[in-house]
mmCIF file of C-alpha atoms in Angstrom:
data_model
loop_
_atom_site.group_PDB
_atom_site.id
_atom_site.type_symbol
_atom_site.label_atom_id
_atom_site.label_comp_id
_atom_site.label_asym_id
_atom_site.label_seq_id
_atom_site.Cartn_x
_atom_site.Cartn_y
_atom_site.Cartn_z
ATOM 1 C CA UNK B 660 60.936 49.048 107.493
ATOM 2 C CA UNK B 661 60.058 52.622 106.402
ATOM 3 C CA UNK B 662 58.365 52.975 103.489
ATOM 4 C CA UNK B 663 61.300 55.925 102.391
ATOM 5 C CA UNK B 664 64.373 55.969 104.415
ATOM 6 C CA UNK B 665 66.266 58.918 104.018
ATOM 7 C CA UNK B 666 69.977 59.595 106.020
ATOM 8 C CA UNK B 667 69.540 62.875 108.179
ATOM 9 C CA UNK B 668 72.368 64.528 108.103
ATOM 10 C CA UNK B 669 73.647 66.547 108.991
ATOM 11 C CA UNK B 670 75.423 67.130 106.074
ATOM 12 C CA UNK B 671 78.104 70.547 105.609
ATOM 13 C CA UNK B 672 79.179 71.618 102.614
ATOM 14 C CA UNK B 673 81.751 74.701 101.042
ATOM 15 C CA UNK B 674 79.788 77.020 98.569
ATOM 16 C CA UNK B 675 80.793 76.111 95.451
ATOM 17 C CA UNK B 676 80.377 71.995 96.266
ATOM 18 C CA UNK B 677 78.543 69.500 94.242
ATOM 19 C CA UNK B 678 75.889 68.071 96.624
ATOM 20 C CA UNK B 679 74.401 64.966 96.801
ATOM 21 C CA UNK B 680 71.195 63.668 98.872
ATOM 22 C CA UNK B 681 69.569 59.883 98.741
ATOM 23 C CA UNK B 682 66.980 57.700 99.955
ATOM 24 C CA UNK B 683 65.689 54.510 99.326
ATOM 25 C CA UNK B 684 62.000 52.996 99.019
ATOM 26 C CA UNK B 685 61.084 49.487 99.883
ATOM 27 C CA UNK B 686 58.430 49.356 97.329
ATOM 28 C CA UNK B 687 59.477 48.327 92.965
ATOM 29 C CA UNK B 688 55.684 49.117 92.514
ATOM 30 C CA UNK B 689 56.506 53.114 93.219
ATOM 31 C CA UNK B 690 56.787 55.215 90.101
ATOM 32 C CA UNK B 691 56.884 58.618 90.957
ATOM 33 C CA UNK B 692 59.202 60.682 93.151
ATOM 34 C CA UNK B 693 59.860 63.945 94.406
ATOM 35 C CA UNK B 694 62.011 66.123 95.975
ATOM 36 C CA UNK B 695 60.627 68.872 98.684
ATOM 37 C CA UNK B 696 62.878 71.423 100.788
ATOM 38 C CA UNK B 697 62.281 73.206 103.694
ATOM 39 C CA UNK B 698 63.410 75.887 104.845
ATOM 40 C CA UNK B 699 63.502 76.469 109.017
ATOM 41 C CA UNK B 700 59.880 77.128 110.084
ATOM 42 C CA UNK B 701 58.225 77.351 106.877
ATOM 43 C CA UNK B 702 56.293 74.155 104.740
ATOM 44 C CA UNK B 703 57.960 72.029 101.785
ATOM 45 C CA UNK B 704 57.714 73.335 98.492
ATOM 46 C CA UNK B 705 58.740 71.290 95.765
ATOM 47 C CA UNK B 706 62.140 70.991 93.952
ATOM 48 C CA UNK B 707 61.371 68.586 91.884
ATOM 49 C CA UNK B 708 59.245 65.741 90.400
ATOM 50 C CA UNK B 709 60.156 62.603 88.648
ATOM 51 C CA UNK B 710 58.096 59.501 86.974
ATOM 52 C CA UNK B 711 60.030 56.131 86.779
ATOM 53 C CA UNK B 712 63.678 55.689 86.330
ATOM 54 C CA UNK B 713 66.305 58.670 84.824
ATOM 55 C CA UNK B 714 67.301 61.827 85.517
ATOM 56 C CA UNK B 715 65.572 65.077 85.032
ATOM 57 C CA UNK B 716 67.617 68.159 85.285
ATOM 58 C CA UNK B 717 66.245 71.464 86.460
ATOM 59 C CA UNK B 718 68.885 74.715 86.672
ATOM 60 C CA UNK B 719 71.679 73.668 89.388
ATOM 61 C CA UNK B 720 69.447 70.632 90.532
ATOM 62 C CA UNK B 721 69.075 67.103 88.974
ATOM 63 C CA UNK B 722 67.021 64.533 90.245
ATOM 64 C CA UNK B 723 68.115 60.947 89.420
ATOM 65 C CA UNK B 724 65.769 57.838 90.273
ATOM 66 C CA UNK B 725 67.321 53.868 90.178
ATOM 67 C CA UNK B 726 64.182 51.641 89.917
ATOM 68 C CA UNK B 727 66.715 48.838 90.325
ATOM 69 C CA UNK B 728 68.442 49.419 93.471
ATOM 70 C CA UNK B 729 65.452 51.718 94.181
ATOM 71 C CA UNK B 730 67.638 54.518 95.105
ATOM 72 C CA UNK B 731 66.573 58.011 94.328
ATOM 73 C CA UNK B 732 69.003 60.816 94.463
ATOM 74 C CA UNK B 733 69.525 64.639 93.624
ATOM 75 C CA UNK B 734 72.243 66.850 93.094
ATOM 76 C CA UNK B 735 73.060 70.163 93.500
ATOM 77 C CA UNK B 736 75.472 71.701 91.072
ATOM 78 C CA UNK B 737 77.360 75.210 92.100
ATOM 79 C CA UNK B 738 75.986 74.651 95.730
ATOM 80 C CA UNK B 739 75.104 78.443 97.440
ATOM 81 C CA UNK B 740 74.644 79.682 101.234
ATOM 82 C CA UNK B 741 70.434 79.800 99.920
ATOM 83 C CA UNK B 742 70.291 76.456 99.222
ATOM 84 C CA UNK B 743 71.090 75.479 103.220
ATOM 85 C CA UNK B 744 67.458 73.708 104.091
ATOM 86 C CA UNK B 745 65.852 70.763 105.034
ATOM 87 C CA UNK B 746 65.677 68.456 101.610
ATOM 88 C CA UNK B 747 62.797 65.963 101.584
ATOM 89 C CA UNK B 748 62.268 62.909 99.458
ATOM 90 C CA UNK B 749 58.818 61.916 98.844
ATOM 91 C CA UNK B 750 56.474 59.684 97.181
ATOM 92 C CA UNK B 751 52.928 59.041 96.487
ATOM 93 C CA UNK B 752 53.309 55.800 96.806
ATOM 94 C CA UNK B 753 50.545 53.481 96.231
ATOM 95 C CA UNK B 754 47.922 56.240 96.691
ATOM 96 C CA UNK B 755 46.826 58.830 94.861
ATOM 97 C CA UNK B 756 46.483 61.280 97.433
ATOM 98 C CA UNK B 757 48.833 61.431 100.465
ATOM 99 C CA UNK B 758 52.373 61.843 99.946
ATOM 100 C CA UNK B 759 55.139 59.764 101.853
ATOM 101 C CA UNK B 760 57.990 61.387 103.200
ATOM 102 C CA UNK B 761 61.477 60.831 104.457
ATOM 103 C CA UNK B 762 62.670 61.773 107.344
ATOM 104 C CA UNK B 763 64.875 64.858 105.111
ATOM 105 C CA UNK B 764 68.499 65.824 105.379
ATOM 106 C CA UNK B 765 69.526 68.838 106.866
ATOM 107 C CA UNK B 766 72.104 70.426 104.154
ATOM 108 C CA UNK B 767 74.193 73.468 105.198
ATOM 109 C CA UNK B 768 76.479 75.241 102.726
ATOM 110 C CA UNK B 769 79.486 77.164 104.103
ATOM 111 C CA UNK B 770 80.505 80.648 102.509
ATOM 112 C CA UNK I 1086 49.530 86.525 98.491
ATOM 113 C CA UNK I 1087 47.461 83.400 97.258
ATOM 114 C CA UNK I 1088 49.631 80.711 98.819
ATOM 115 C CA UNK I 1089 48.259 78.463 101.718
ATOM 116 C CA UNK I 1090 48.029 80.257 104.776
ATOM 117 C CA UNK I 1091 47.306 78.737 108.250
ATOM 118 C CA UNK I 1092 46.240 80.536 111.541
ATOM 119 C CA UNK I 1093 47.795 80.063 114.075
ATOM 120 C CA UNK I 1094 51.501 80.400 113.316
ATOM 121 C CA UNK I 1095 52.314 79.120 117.045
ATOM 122 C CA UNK I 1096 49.867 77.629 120.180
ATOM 123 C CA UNK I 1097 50.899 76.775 123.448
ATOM 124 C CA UNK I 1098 48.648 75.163 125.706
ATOM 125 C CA UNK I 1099 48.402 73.364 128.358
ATOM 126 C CA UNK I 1100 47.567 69.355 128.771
ATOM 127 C CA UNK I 1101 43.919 68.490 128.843
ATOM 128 C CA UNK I 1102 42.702 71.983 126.741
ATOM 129 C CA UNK I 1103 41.504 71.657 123.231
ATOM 130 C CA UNK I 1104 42.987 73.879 120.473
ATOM 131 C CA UNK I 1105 41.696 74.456 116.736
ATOM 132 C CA UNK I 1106 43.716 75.316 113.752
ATOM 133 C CA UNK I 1107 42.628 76.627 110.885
ATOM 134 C CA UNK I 1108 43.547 76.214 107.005
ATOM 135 C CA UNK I 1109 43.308 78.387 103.745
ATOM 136 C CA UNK I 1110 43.961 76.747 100.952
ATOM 137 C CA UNK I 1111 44.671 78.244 97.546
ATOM 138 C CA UNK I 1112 41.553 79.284 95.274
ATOM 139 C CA UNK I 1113 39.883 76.255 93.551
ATOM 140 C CA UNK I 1114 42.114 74.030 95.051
ATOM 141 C CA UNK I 1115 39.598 70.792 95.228
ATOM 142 C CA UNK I 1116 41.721 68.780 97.439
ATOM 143 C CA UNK I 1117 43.163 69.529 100.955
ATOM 144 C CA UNK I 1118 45.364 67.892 103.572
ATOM 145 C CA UNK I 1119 46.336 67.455 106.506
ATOM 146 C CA UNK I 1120 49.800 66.287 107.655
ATOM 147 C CA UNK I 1121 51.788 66.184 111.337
ATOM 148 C CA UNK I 1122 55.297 66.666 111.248
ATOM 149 C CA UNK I 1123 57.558 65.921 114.458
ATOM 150 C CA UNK I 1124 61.242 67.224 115.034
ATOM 151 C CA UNK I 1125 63.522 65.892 113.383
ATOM 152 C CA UNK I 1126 60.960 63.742 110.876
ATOM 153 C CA UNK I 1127 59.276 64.148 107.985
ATOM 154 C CA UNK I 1128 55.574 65.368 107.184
ATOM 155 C CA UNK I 1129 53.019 62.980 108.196
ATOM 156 C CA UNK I 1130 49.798 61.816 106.194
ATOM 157 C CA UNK I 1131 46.533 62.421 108.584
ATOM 158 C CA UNK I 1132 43.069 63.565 106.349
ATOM 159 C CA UNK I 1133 42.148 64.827 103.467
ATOM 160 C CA UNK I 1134 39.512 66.263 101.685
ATOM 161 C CA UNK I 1135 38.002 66.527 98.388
ATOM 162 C CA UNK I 1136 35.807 69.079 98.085
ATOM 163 C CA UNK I 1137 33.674 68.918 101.058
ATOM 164 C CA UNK I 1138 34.231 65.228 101.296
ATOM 165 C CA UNK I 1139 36.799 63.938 103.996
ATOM 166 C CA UNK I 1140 38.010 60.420 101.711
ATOM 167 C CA UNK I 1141 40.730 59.216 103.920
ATOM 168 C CA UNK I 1142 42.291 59.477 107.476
ATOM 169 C CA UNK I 1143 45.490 57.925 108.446
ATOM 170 C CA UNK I 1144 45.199 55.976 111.721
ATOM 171 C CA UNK I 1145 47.261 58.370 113.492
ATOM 172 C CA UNK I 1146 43.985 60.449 113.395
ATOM 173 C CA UNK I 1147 43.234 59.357 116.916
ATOM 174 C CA UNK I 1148 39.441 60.150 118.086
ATOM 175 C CA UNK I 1149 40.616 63.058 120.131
ATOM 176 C CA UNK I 1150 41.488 64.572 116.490
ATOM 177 C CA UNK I 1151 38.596 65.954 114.088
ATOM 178 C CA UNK I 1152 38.972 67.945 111.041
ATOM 179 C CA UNK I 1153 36.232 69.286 108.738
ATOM 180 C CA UNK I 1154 35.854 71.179 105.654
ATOM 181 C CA UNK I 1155 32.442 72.331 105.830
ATOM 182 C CA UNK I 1156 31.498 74.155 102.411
ATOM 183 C CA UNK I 1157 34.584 73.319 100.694
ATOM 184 C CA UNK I 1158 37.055 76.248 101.062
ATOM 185 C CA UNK I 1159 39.132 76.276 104.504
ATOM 186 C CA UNK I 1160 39.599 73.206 107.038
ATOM 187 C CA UNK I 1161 39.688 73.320 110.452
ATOM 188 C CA UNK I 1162 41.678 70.714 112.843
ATOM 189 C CA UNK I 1163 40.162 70.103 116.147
ATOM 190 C CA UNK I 1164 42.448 68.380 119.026
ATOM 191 C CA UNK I 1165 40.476 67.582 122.109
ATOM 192 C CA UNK I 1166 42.347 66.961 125.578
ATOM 193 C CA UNK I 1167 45.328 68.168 124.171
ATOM 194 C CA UNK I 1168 48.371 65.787 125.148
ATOM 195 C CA UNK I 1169 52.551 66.352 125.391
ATOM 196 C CA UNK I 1170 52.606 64.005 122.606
ATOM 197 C CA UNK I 1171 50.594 66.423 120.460
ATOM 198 C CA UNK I 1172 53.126 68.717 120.314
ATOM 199 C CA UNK I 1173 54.123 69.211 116.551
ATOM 200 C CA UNK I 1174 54.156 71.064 113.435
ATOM 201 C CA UNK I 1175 50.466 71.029 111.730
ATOM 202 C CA UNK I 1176 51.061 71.241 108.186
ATOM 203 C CA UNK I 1177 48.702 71.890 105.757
ATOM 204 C CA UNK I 1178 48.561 71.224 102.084
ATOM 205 C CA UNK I 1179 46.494 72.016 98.792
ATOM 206 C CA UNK I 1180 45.811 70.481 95.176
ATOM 207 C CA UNK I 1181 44.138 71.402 92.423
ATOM 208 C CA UNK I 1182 42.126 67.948 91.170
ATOM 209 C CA UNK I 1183 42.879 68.375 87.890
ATOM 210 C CA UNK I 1184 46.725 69.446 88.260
ATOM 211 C CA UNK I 1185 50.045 68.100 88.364
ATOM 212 C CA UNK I 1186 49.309 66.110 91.544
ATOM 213 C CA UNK I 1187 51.369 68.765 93.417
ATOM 214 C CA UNK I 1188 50.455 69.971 96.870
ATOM 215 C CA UNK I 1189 50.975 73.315 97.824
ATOM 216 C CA UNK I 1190 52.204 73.687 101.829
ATOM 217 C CA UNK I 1191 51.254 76.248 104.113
ATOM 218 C CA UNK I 1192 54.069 77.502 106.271
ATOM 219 C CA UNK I 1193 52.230 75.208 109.492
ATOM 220 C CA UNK I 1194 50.950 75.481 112.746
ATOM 221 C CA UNK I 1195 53.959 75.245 115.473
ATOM 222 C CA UNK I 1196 51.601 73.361 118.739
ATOM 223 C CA UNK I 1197 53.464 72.685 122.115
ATOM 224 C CA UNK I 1198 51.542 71.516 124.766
ATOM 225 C CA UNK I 1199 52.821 72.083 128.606
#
């Protein structure tokens, strides 16, 4: 079992849409989470960064994490053409260095 | 611009030839890494380095792979007897010590081997 399972997509949405991405982790001891996207042949850059369980809102995007079900999602309010990437959920994990990723979802919003 | 950079943007080679890739990572950024990411997937974990120091490498790092950081500032990632299965994005990544814990990407190194 992956460490973060993530579905791929991919997923087509109108502008305008509320979006939502997920993954899951196998591991309760994980604590913090993030969110990367990617756009086509360029690196990650974060989105977002969460500790524990909650939400955490930033502009249009809100990153919710489930310790229980150990689901981690975010949204997308208000969803625009720009916002068509790869998303990427992530984790350090265990470590304190490397990050663990997903395998991303590739979101495309319609005009 | 003081982002990550990485040079090449795109090798093709053939089988068998060894190729180097290089890594600039932002100013006083202590920590660097290394990931591999394959169509389709996401990043990869393969070194990284503190300082100088290389502290960890994933056992993906096969032998044919070396990477070095020699006084600190850029990296360089070595693949001998280059193979199809080689054939990724190189992606690398750097982190101020004392930060957030976020790593900064470069925009990669595209490698497809013939």
């Amino acid at each position: 079992q992956k460490e973060v399972e993530q579905d791929p997509g991919p997923l087509s949405v109108p502008e305008g849409a509320i979006v939502s991405l997920n993954c899951t982790y196998s591991n309760s001891a994980f604590q913090y989470f993030m969110w990367y996207r990617q756009y086509s042949r360029k690196g990650p850059e974060l989105l977002m960064y969460t500790y524990s369980s909650g939400n955490k809102e930033d502009g249009r995007f809100t990153a919710q994490v489930d310790k229980s079900s150990k689901y981690i999602s975010l949204f997308i309010r208000d969803s625009q053409p720009s916002d068509s990437a790869t998303y990427l959920c992530a984790t350090p994990g265990s470590s304190a260095s490397k990050i663990i990723f997903g395998s991303g979802t590739r979101l495309s919003i319609r005009p | 611009d003081t982002g990550v950079s990485q040079d090449p943007r795109h090798k093709i080679t053939k089988r068998g030839q060894n190729v180097t890739f290089r890594c600039d990572p932002i100013s006083e950024h202590n920590r660097l890494y290394w990931y591999r990411q394959t169509l389709g997937q996401g990043p990869e974990f393969l070194t990284y380095f503190q300082n100088e120091a290389q502290l960890e490498k994933s056992r993906l790092l096969s032998d044919r792979f070396s990477a070095e950081r020699p006084k600190g500032s850029f990296s360089t990632l070595e693949i001998q007897r280059t193979e199809q299965g080689d054939s990724a994005m190189y992606l690398c990544a750097s982190e101020r010590l004392a930060g957030a814990g976020e790593q900064f990407f470069g925009p990669g190194t595209r490698l497809t081997v013939l």
